[in-house]
Short mmCIF file of C-alpha atoms in Angstrom, two decimals:
data_model
loop_
_atom_site.label_atom_id
_atom_site.label_comp_id
_atom_site.label_asym_id
_atom_site.label_seq_id
_atom_site.Cartn_x
_atom_site.Cartn_y
_atom_site.Cartn_z
CA UNK O 1470 -7.09 -8.55 -1.41
CA UNK O 1471 -4.62 -9.57 1.32
CA UNK O 1472 -4.46 -6.10 2.87
CA UNK O 1473 -6.72 -6.64 5.90
CA UNK O 1474 -4.05 -5.66 8.44
CA UNK O 1475 -3.13 -2.48 6.58
CA UNK O 1476 -6.82 -1.56 6.29
CA UNK O 1477 -7.23 -1.99 10.06
CA UNK O 1478 -4.29 0.34 10.70
CA UNK O 1479 -5.66 2.83 8.18
CA UNK O 1480 -9.11 2.72 9.79
CA UNK O 1481 -7.64 3.34 13.21
CA UNK O 1482 -5.63 6.30 11.90
CA UNK O 1483 -8.69 7.93 10.31
CA UNK O 1484 -11.21 7.08 13.05
CA UNK O 1485 -10.73 10.44 14.79
CA UNK O 1486 -12.26 12.25 11.79
CA UNK O 1487 -15.63 10.49 11.90
CA UNK O 1488 -15.75 10.95 15.67
CA UNK O 1489 -15.55 14.70 15.24
CA UNK O 1490 -11.85 15.28 15.94
CA UNK O 1491 -9.28 16.87 13.64
CA UNK O 1492 -7.47 14.63 11.12
CA UNK O 1493 -4.21 12.83 11.82
CA UNK O 1494 -1.32 12.89 9.37
CA UNK O 1495 -0.81 9.45 7.83
CA UNK O 1496 2.20 8.23 5.86
CA UNK O 1497 1.95 5.08 3.76
CA UNK O 1498 5.14 3.34 2.60
CA UNK O 1499 6.02 0.42 0.39
CA UNK O 1500 7.43 -0.55 -3.01
CA UNK O 1501 5.50 0.02 -6.20
CA UNK O 1502 2.58 -2.23 -7.09
CA UNK O 1503 1.71 -3.43 -3.56
CA UNK O 1504 -1.67 -1.70 -3.17
CA UNK O 1505 -0.81 1.59 -1.43
CA UNK O 1506 -2.72 3.87 -3.78
CA UNK O 1507 -5.53 1.37 -4.42
CA UNK O 1508 -6.18 0.89 -0.69
CA UNK O 1509 -5.96 4.66 -0.10
CA UNK O 1510 -8.61 5.33 -2.76
CA UNK O 1511 -10.82 2.61 -1.26
CA UNK O 1512 -10.34 4.07 2.22
CA UNK O 1513 -11.23 7.51 0.88
CA UNK O 1514 -14.59 6.19 -0.37
CA UNK O 1515 -15.35 4.46 2.95
CA UNK O 1516 -14.31 7.53 4.96
CA UNK O 1517 -16.50 9.86 2.90
CA UNK O 1518 -19.42 7.46 3.24
CA UNK O 1519 -19.04 7.23 7.04
CA UNK O 1520 -18.61 11.02 7.38
CA UNK O 1521 -21.88 11.56 5.50
CA UNK O 1522 -23.69 9.07 7.76
CA UNK O 1523 -22.46 10.88 10.87
CA UNK O 1524 -22.92 14.35 9.40
CA UNK O 1525 -19.23 15.17 9.91
CA UNK O 1526 -17.94 17.98 7.63
CA UNK O 1527 -15.16 16.50 5.50
CA UNK O 1528 -13.47 17.45 2.21
CA UNK O 1529 -10.84 15.19 0.65
CA UNK O 1530 -8.43 16.47 -2.01
CA UNK O 1531 -6.52 14.03 -4.20
CA UNK O 1532 -4.73 11.78 -4.61
CA UNK O 1533 -2.46 14.29 -6.36
CA UNK O 1534 0.68 12.74 -7.86
CA UNK O 1535 3.77 14.70 -6.80
CA UNK O 1536 5.94 13.18 -9.53
CA UNK O 1537 5.01 15.98 -11.90
CA UNK O 1538 6.10 18.92 -9.69
CA UNK O 1539 9.71 19.91 -9.04
CA UNK O 1540 9.05 22.75 -6.62
CA UNK O 1541 6.71 23.53 -3.74
CA UNK O 1542 5.38 26.40 -5.89
CA UNK O 1543 4.29 24.10 -8.70
CA UNK O 1544 2.80 21.54 -6.34
CA UNK O 1545 0.79 24.10 -4.37
CA UNK O 1546 -0.37 25.75 -7.60
CA UNK O 1547 -1.61 22.38 -8.87
CA UNK O 1548 -3.54 21.76 -5.64
CA UNK O 1549 -5.12 25.22 -5.78
CA UNK O 1550 -6.16 24.70 -9.39
CA UNK O 1551 -7.60 21.31 -8.50
CA UNK O 1552 -9.90 23.12 -6.07
CA UNK O 1553 -10.86 26.00 -8.38
CA UNK O 1554 -13.05 26.32 -11.44
CA UNK O 1555 -11.44 26.79 -14.87
CA UNK O 1556 -12.15 30.53 -14.76
CA UNK O 1557 -10.27 30.93 -11.45
CA UNK O 1558 -7.12 28.94 -12.30
CA UNK O 1559 -3.77 30.52 -11.42
CA UNK O 1560 -0.73 30.45 -13.70
CA UNK O 1561 2.36 28.28 -13.10
CA UNK O 1562 4.41 31.46 -12.67
CA UNK O 1563 3.94 35.07 -11.72
CA UNK O 1564 3.33 34.81 -7.96
CA UNK O 1565 5.62 34.34 -4.97
CA UNK O 1566 5.64 30.99 -3.19
CA UNK O 1567 4.14 32.64 -0.10
CA UNK O 1568 1.30 33.98 -2.23
CA UNK O 1569 0.34 30.61 -3.73
CA UNK O 1570 0.38 29.13 -0.20
CA UNK O 1571 -2.05 31.91 0.77
CA UNK O 1572 -4.27 30.91 -2.16
CA UNK O 1573 -4.24 27.34 -0.84
CA UNK O 1574 -5.09 28.41 2.70
CA UNK O 1575 -7.98 30.50 1.39
CA UNK O 1576 -9.36 27.49 -0.49
CA UNK O 1577 -9.00 25.27 2.59
CA UNK O 1578 -10.77 27.80 4.79
CA UNK O 1579 -13.59 28.17 2.25
CA UNK O 1580 -14.19 24.40 2.45
CA UNK O 1581 -14.29 24.50 6.25
CA UNK O 1582 -14.53 21.47 8.55
CA UNK O 1583 -11.96 18.72 8.14
CA UNK O 1584 -9.82 18.91 5.01
CA UNK O 1585 -7.74 15.86 4.12
CA UNK O 1586 -5.06 16.22 1.45
CA UNK O 1587 -3.76 13.04 -0.25
CA UNK O 1588 -0.36 13.28 -1.95
CA UNK O 1589 0.85 10.27 -3.95
CA UNK O 1590 4.56 9.62 -4.57
CA UNK O 1591 5.34 12.32 -2.03
CA UNK O 1592 9.02 11.31 -2.08
CA UNK O 1593 9.26 12.96 -5.51
CA UNK O 1594 8.98 16.43 -3.95
CA UNK O 1595 12.56 17.81 -4.06
CA UNK O 1596 14.28 17.79 -0.63
CA UNK O 1597 14.44 21.57 -0.24
CA UNK O 1598 10.76 21.91 -1.16
CA UNK O 1599 9.46 18.98 0.90
CA UNK O 1600 10.67 20.43 4.20
CA UNK O 1601 8.99 23.78 3.53
CA UNK O 1602 5.76 22.22 2.30
CA UNK O 1603 5.42 19.57 5.01
CA UNK O 1604 6.31 22.06 7.74
CA UNK O 1605 4.02 24.89 6.65
CA UNK O 1606 0.88 22.96 5.72
CA UNK O 1607 0.18 21.05 8.97
CA UNK O 1608 0.86 24.22 11.00
CA UNK O 1609 -1.35 26.45 8.85
CA UNK O 1610 -4.36 26.48 11.18
CA UNK O 1611 -2.14 27.52 14.13
CA UNK O 1612 -0.33 30.20 12.14
CA UNK O 1613 -1.78 33.66 12.71
CA UNK O 1614 -0.60 34.80 9.28
CA UNK O 1615 -2.93 32.40 7.46
CA UNK O 1616 -6.67 32.92 6.87
CA UNK O 1617 -7.50 29.50 8.35
CA UNK O 1618 -9.77 29.76 11.41
CA UNK O 1619 -12.34 26.99 11.19
CA UNK O 1620 -10.83 24.33 8.92
CA UNK O 1621 -8.67 21.46 10.25
CA UNK O 1622 -6.00 20.12 7.91
CA UNK O 1623 -4.72 16.54 7.66
CA UNK O 1624 -2.27 14.95 5.26
CA UNK O 1625 -1.98 11.47 3.75
CA UNK O 1626 1.39 10.95 2.09
CA UNK O 1627 2.07 7.89 -0.09
CA UNK O 1628 5.71 7.03 -0.73
CA UNK O 1629 7.72 4.32 -2.49
CA UNK O 1630 10.71 5.31 -0.32
CA UNK O 1631 10.74 3.46 3.00
CA UNK O 1632 13.22 5.99 4.41
CA UNK O 1633 11.35 9.08 3.28
CA UNK O 1634 10.66 10.39 6.80
CA UNK O 1635 14.36 10.02 7.64
CA UNK O 1636 15.13 12.68 5.01
CA UNK O 1637 12.97 15.28 6.76
CA UNK O 1638 14.31 17.89 9.16
CA UNK O 1639 13.61 17.19 12.87
CA UNK O 1640 11.20 20.13 13.17
CA UNK O 1641 9.20 18.76 10.23
CA UNK O 1642 8.97 15.29 11.78
CA UNK O 1643 7.79 16.84 15.03
CA UNK O 1644 5.16 18.95 13.28
CA UNK O 1645 3.77 16.03 11.32
CA UNK O 1646 3.44 13.62 14.25
CA UNK O 1647 2.48 11.09 11.63
CA UNK O 1648 0.93 7.62 11.79
CA UNK O 1649 2.92 5.21 9.62
CA UNK O 1650 1.54 2.25 7.65
CA UNK O 1651 3.95 -0.01 5.78
CA UNK O 1652 2.85 -2.13 2.82
CA UNK O 1653 5.19 -5.06 2.22
CA UNK O 1654 5.53 -6.97 -1.07
CA UNK O 1655 3.02 -9.71 -1.87
CA UNK O 1656 4.18 -13.32 -1.70
CA UNK O 1657 3.57 -15.83 -4.51
CA UNK O 1658 0.35 -17.23 -2.99
CA UNK O 1659 -1.16 -13.77 -2.52
CA UNK O 1660 -0.19 -12.78 -6.04
CA UNK O 1661 -1.77 -15.96 -7.39
CA UNK O 1662 -5.09 -15.06 -5.77
CA UNK O 1663 -4.99 -11.50 -7.14
CA UNK O 1664 -3.86 -12.52 -10.63
CA UNK O 1665 -6.52 -15.24 -10.75
CA UNK O 1666 -9.17 -12.60 -10.10
CA UNK O 1667 -7.95 -10.43 -12.97
CA UNK O 1668 -7.31 -13.39 -15.28
CA UNK O 1669 -10.95 -14.47 -14.87
CA UNK O 1670 -12.00 -10.98 -16.00
CA UNK O 1671 -9.57 -10.80 -18.91
CA UNK O 1672 -9.41 -14.23 -20.55
CA UNK O 1673 -12.05 -16.56 -21.95
CA UNK O 1674 -12.66 -19.79 -20.04
CA UNK O 1675 -10.15 -22.52 -20.86
CA UNK O 1676 -7.64 -20.19 -22.55
CA UNK O 1677 -5.03 -20.27 -19.78
CA UNK O 1678 -3.15 -23.50 -19.15
CA UNK O 1679 -3.19 -24.57 -15.51
CA UNK O 1680 0.33 -23.39 -14.66
CA UNK O 1681 0.11 -19.95 -16.31
CA UNK O 1682 -1.19 -17.90 -13.37
CA UNK O 1683 0.93 -19.65 -10.68
CA UNK O 1684 4.05 -19.20 -12.84
CA UNK O 1685 3.32 -15.51 -13.49
CA UNK O 1686 2.75 -15.05 -9.75
CA UNK O 1687 6.02 -16.82 -8.92
CA UNK O 1688 8.00 -14.64 -11.33
CA UNK O 1689 6.38 -11.45 -10.00
CA UNK O 1690 7.07 -12.52 -6.40
CA UNK O 1691 10.74 -13.20 -7.21
CA UNK O 1692 11.07 -9.80 -8.88
CA UNK O 1693 9.56 -7.50 -6.24
CA UNK O 1694 6.15 -8.79 -5.11
CA UNK O 1695 4.47 -6.36 -7.50
CA UNK O 1696 0.91 -6.93 -8.77
CA UNK O 1697 1.48 -4.69 -11.79
CA UNK O 1698 4.43 -6.82 -12.83
CA UNK O 1699 2.30 -9.96 -12.64
CA UNK O 1700 -0.46 -8.33 -14.70
CA UNK O 1701 2.04 -7.22 -17.33
CA UNK O 1702 3.41 -10.77 -17.56
CA UNK O 1703 -0.09 -12.18 -18.12
CA UNK O 1704 -0.89 -9.52 -20.72
CA UNK O 1705 2.35 -10.12 -22.63
CA UNK O 1706 1.93 -13.89 -22.45
CA UNK O 1707 -1.53 -13.49 -23.98
CA UNK O 1708 -0.13 -11.28 -26.75
CA UNK O 1709 2.55 -13.84 -27.60
CA UNK O 1710 -0.06 -16.62 -27.75
CA UNK O 1711 -2.24 -14.52 -30.05
CA UNK O 1712 0.71 -13.69 -32.32
CA UNK O 1713 1.45 -17.41 -32.60
CA UNK O 1714 -2.16 -18.13 -33.50
CA UNK O 1715 -2.48 -20.39 -30.46
CA UNK O 1716 -5.84 -21.16 -28.83
CA UNK O 1717 -4.24 -21.27 -25.37
CA UNK O 1718 -1.71 -19.32 -23.33
CA UNK O 1719 1.10 -21.64 -22.29
CA UNK O 1720 3.88 -21.80 -19.72
CA UNK O 1721 6.32 -21.09 -22.56
CA UNK O 1722 4.45 -17.86 -23.33
CA UNK O 1723 4.82 -16.78 -19.69
CA UNK O 1724 8.54 -17.49 -19.67
CA UNK O 1725 9.03 -15.54 -22.89
CA UNK O 1726 6.97 -12.64 -21.52
CA UNK O 1727 9.05 -12.57 -18.34
CA UNK O 1728 12.31 -12.44 -20.27
CA UNK O 1729 11.23 -9.62 -22.57
CA UNK O 1730 8.66 -7.62 -20.61
CA UNK O 1731 10.80 -4.66 -19.55
CA UNK O 1732 12.34 -4.16 -22.98
CA UNK O 1733 8.96 -4.57 -24.70
CA UNK O 1734 7.34 -1.93 -22.48
CA UNK O 1735 10.10 0.58 -23.20
CA UNK O 1736 9.90 -0.26 -26.93
CA UNK O 1737 6.17 0.57 -26.79
CA UNK O 1738 7.12 4.02 -25.47
CA UNK O 1739 9.70 4.55 -28.22
CA UNK O 1740 7.30 3.46 -30.97
CA UNK O 1741 3.96 4.86 -29.82
CA UNK O 1742 4.32 7.47 -27.08
CA UNK O 1743 7.54 9.42 -27.68
CA UNK O 1744 8.33 11.80 -30.51
CA UNK O 1745 11.70 11.45 -32.23
CA UNK O 1746 13.05 14.34 -30.12
CA UNK O 1747 11.71 12.84 -26.87
CA UNK O 1748 13.25 9.50 -27.88
CA UNK O 1749 16.62 11.14 -28.51
CA UNK O 1750 16.37 12.90 -25.13
CA UNK O 1751 15.54 9.59 -23.42
CA UNK O 1752 18.45 7.65 -24.90
CA UNK O 1753 20.83 10.62 -24.32
CA UNK O 1754 19.92 10.69 -20.63
CA UNK O 1755 20.34 6.89 -20.45
CA UNK O 1756 23.80 6.97 -22.01
CA UNK O 1757 24.93 9.79 -19.74
CA UNK O 1758 23.77 7.78 -16.69
CA UNK O 1759 26.16 4.93 -17.60
CA UNK O 1760 29.00 7.28 -18.64
CA UNK O 1761 31.60 6.83 -15.86
CA UNK O 1762 33.44 10.15 -16.20
CA UNK O 1763 30.58 12.62 -16.09
CA UNK O 1764 27.41 13.14 -14.08
CA UNK O 1765 24.12 13.11 -15.96
CA UNK O 1766 23.75 16.90 -15.76
CA UNK O 1767 21.49 18.76 -18.13
CA UNK O 1768 24.45 20.31 -20.00
CA UNK O 1769 26.23 16.98 -20.46
CA UNK O 1770 23.06 15.25 -21.64
CA UNK O 1771 22.41 18.04 -24.14
CA UNK O 1772 25.94 17.82 -25.55
CA UNK O 1773 25.49 14.09 -26.08
CA UNK O 1774 22.04 14.66 -27.58
CA UNK O 1775 23.54 16.87 -30.31
CA UNK O 1776 25.83 14.00 -31.34
CA UNK O 1777 22.97 11.50 -31.44
CA UNK O 1778 20.78 13.87 -33.47
CA UNK O 1779 23.62 14.35 -35.96
CA UNK O 1780 24.08 10.59 -36.48
CA UNK O 1781 20.57 10.26 -37.92
CA UNK O 1782 20.26 13.73 -39.43
CA UNK O 1783 17.55 14.86 -37.01
CA UNK O 1784 16.93 18.55 -36.40
CA UNK O 1785 18.78 19.81 -33.34
CA UNK O 1786 16.64 21.74 -30.86
CA UNK O 1787 17.85 24.50 -28.56
CA UNK O 1788 18.99 23.80 -25.02
CA UNK O 1789 15.88 25.44 -23.61
CA UNK O 1790 13.60 23.24 -25.72
CA UNK O 1791 15.67 20.17 -24.90
CA UNK O 1792 15.19 20.76 -21.16
CA UNK O 1793 11.44 20.76 -21.80
CA UNK O 1794 11.79 17.27 -23.28
CA UNK O 1795 13.64 16.10 -20.15
CA UNK O 1796 10.82 17.52 -18.02
CA UNK O 1797 8.33 15.59 -20.14
CA UNK O 1798 10.26 12.35 -19.57
CA UNK O 1799 10.01 12.99 -15.82
CA UNK O 1800 6.27 13.59 -16.09
CA UNK O 1801 5.93 10.25 -17.91
CA UNK O 1802 7.83 8.52 -15.10
CA UNK O 1803 10.70 7.50 -17.41
CA UNK O 1804 13.25 9.71 -15.64
CA UNK O 1805 13.64 11.69 -12.45
CA UNK O 1806 15.82 14.65 -11.54
CA UNK O 1807 17.50 16.07 -8.48
CA UNK O 1808 18.44 19.73 -8.19
CA UNK O 1809 22.09 20.38 -7.36
CA UNK O 1810 23.69 23.64 -6.22
CA UNK O 1811 27.16 23.85 -7.77
CA UNK O 1812 28.22 26.95 -5.85
CA UNK O 1813 28.73 30.53 -6.97
CA UNK O 1814 30.49 29.67 -10.21
CA UNK O 1815 28.46 26.63 -11.16
CA UNK O 1816 25.00 27.86 -10.22
CA UNK O 1817 22.18 25.31 -10.10
CA UNK O 1818 21.74 22.28 -12.31
CA UNK O 1819 19.69 19.08 -12.41
CA UNK O 1820 21.14 15.58 -12.18
CA UNK O 1821 19.03 13.02 -14.04
CA UNK O 1822 18.52 9.29 -13.66
CA UNK O 1823 16.35 6.89 -15.63
CA UNK O 1824 13.76 4.77 -13.83
CA UNK O 1825 14.27 1.61 -15.92
CA UNK O 1826 17.37 -0.55 -16.26
CA UNK O 1827 19.67 1.20 -18.78
CA UNK O 1828 20.32 -2.14 -20.50
CA UNK O 1829 16.59 -2.59 -21.17
CA UNK O 1830 16.39 0.95 -22.58
CA UNK O 1831 19.40 0.39 -24.84
CA UNK O 1832 18.06 -2.94 -26.14
CA UNK O 1833 14.66 -1.35 -26.80
CA UNK O 1834 16.38 1.48 -28.67
CA UNK O 1835 18.16 -1.09 -30.88
CA UNK O 1836 14.77 -2.49 -31.94
CA UNK O 1837 13.20 0.90 -32.73
CA UNK O 1838 13.35 1.75 -36.44
CA UNK O 1839 13.97 5.49 -36.04
CA UNK O 1840 16.60 5.31 -33.29
CA UNK O 1841 18.44 2.03 -33.89
CA UNK O 1842 21.38 3.85 -35.52
CA UNK O 1843 22.07 6.40 -32.77
CA UNK O 1844 23.81 4.09 -30.31
CA UNK O 1845 27.60 4.40 -29.96
CA UNK O 1846 29.60 1.42 -31.23
CA UNK O 1847 31.13 0.82 -27.78
CA UNK O 1848 27.89 1.21 -25.80
CA UNK O 1849 27.91 -2.36 -24.44
CA UNK O 1850 31.52 -2.06 -23.27
CA UNK O 1851 30.62 1.00 -21.20
CA UNK O 1852 27.37 -0.60 -20.05
CA UNK O 1853 29.27 -3.65 -18.81
CA UNK O 1854 31.62 -1.51 -16.74
CA UNK O 1855 28.66 0.50 -15.41
CA UNK O 1856 26.97 -2.71 -14.29
CA UNK O 1857 30.14 -3.95 -12.61
CA UNK O 1858 30.96 -0.58 -11.09
CA UNK O 1859 34.38 -0.56 -12.80
CA UNK O 1860 34.58 3.08 -13.80
CA UNK O 1861 38.33 3.03 -13.02
CA UNK O 1862 38.93 1.18 -16.29
CA UNK O 1863 37.88 4.35 -18.09
CA UNK O 1864 40.06 6.91 -16.29
CA UNK O 1865 41.21 9.66 -18.64
CA UNK O 1866 44.95 9.85 -19.45
CA UNK O 1867 47.12 12.23 -17.46
CA UNK O 1868 46.53 15.81 -18.46
CA UNK O 1869 43.09 15.13 -19.90
CA UNK O 1870 40.07 16.70 -18.27
CA UNK O 1871 37.54 13.84 -17.76
CA UNK O 1872 34.73 16.37 -17.99
CA UNK O 1873 35.81 17.21 -21.56
CA UNK O 1874 36.57 13.68 -22.79
CA UNK O 1875 33.92 11.84 -24.80
CA UNK O 1876 34.15 8.10 -24.15
CA UNK O 1877 31.42 7.13 -26.61
CA UNK O 1878 32.52 6.16 -30.10
CA UNK O 1879 30.27 6.99 -33.03
CA UNK O 1880 30.43 5.64 -36.55
#
């Protein structure tokens, strides 16, 4: 719904394929929840249908979500394994990056014809990996060192980052020669139409009071024009009405859902989807994000984790195991990491950030039975300064190394 203009641009960008020409590279931008992936999947179905009608050879791979892969090696390995049978899968380690690219080129050549690769959340590919990947893949058919002779490769990249292309090296931009399609946020009227459609599927007739859907749409439009946000508000409002034993969902239920939705979603993760160790890792990363003296590096997060584990008598895992938990949080979309080179002495490390508001995570943690006791007594003081950007109020005294000073107070 309400994406006719974007569909026209998409159709124009992909028209060359069904007319027998090689694929264009297409990049789709916009904030979360505005239909980028949904429209792309719909366009994939229509494109495959039209290619069959015209007897045009076409293979489409994906969408593959890049959020789960920190290196070009892991991403390419995942694509190769998506194309292979279980018996032919390759391991996540043991080959050079050049070799796994060769595996990919061999798979593309074996498909022949036009091969279109769809990568979702492409902005999650680390900067050093994205330049290599996006430079090598579109040039593969022209590269004499690859086994590609007959296949023609195209790329569809979906990104939540409107400035993603600006982060690419000039040679990469030139190689891609991409078509760009921007998806803007929905307005309140558009969201009302979309939410009405889903509400009719989800609720019995007469259950929703007249103002429920328009109010949910208005709140979602104010937030970020996100359909998913509107759907979550409706779902939570329905849950509150059911908990109250009410026969209808009211405006008051919607307002309550809007106020509590972010915290409630995170609480669901703490209670139902995260182990105690994953929960400790999550809150440790959150606290280190708001800590004004130190970056949220893996080492710093682990040191804080050991303190949190001790406060509730939880077993303390090794650093290696702890880093696996951080990786799992990234795979769940609760955190993201950026690789940082600290020079000869420092080596390489990862800097973490959480994807939800730290205040919502902390308030959810307070409500979780297992973890409610791990929070430092001064957590809201530090959170307030983080929100105001007043880290200067927490400068360490003269002669004290800020990297060694623990600002959090326990007990």
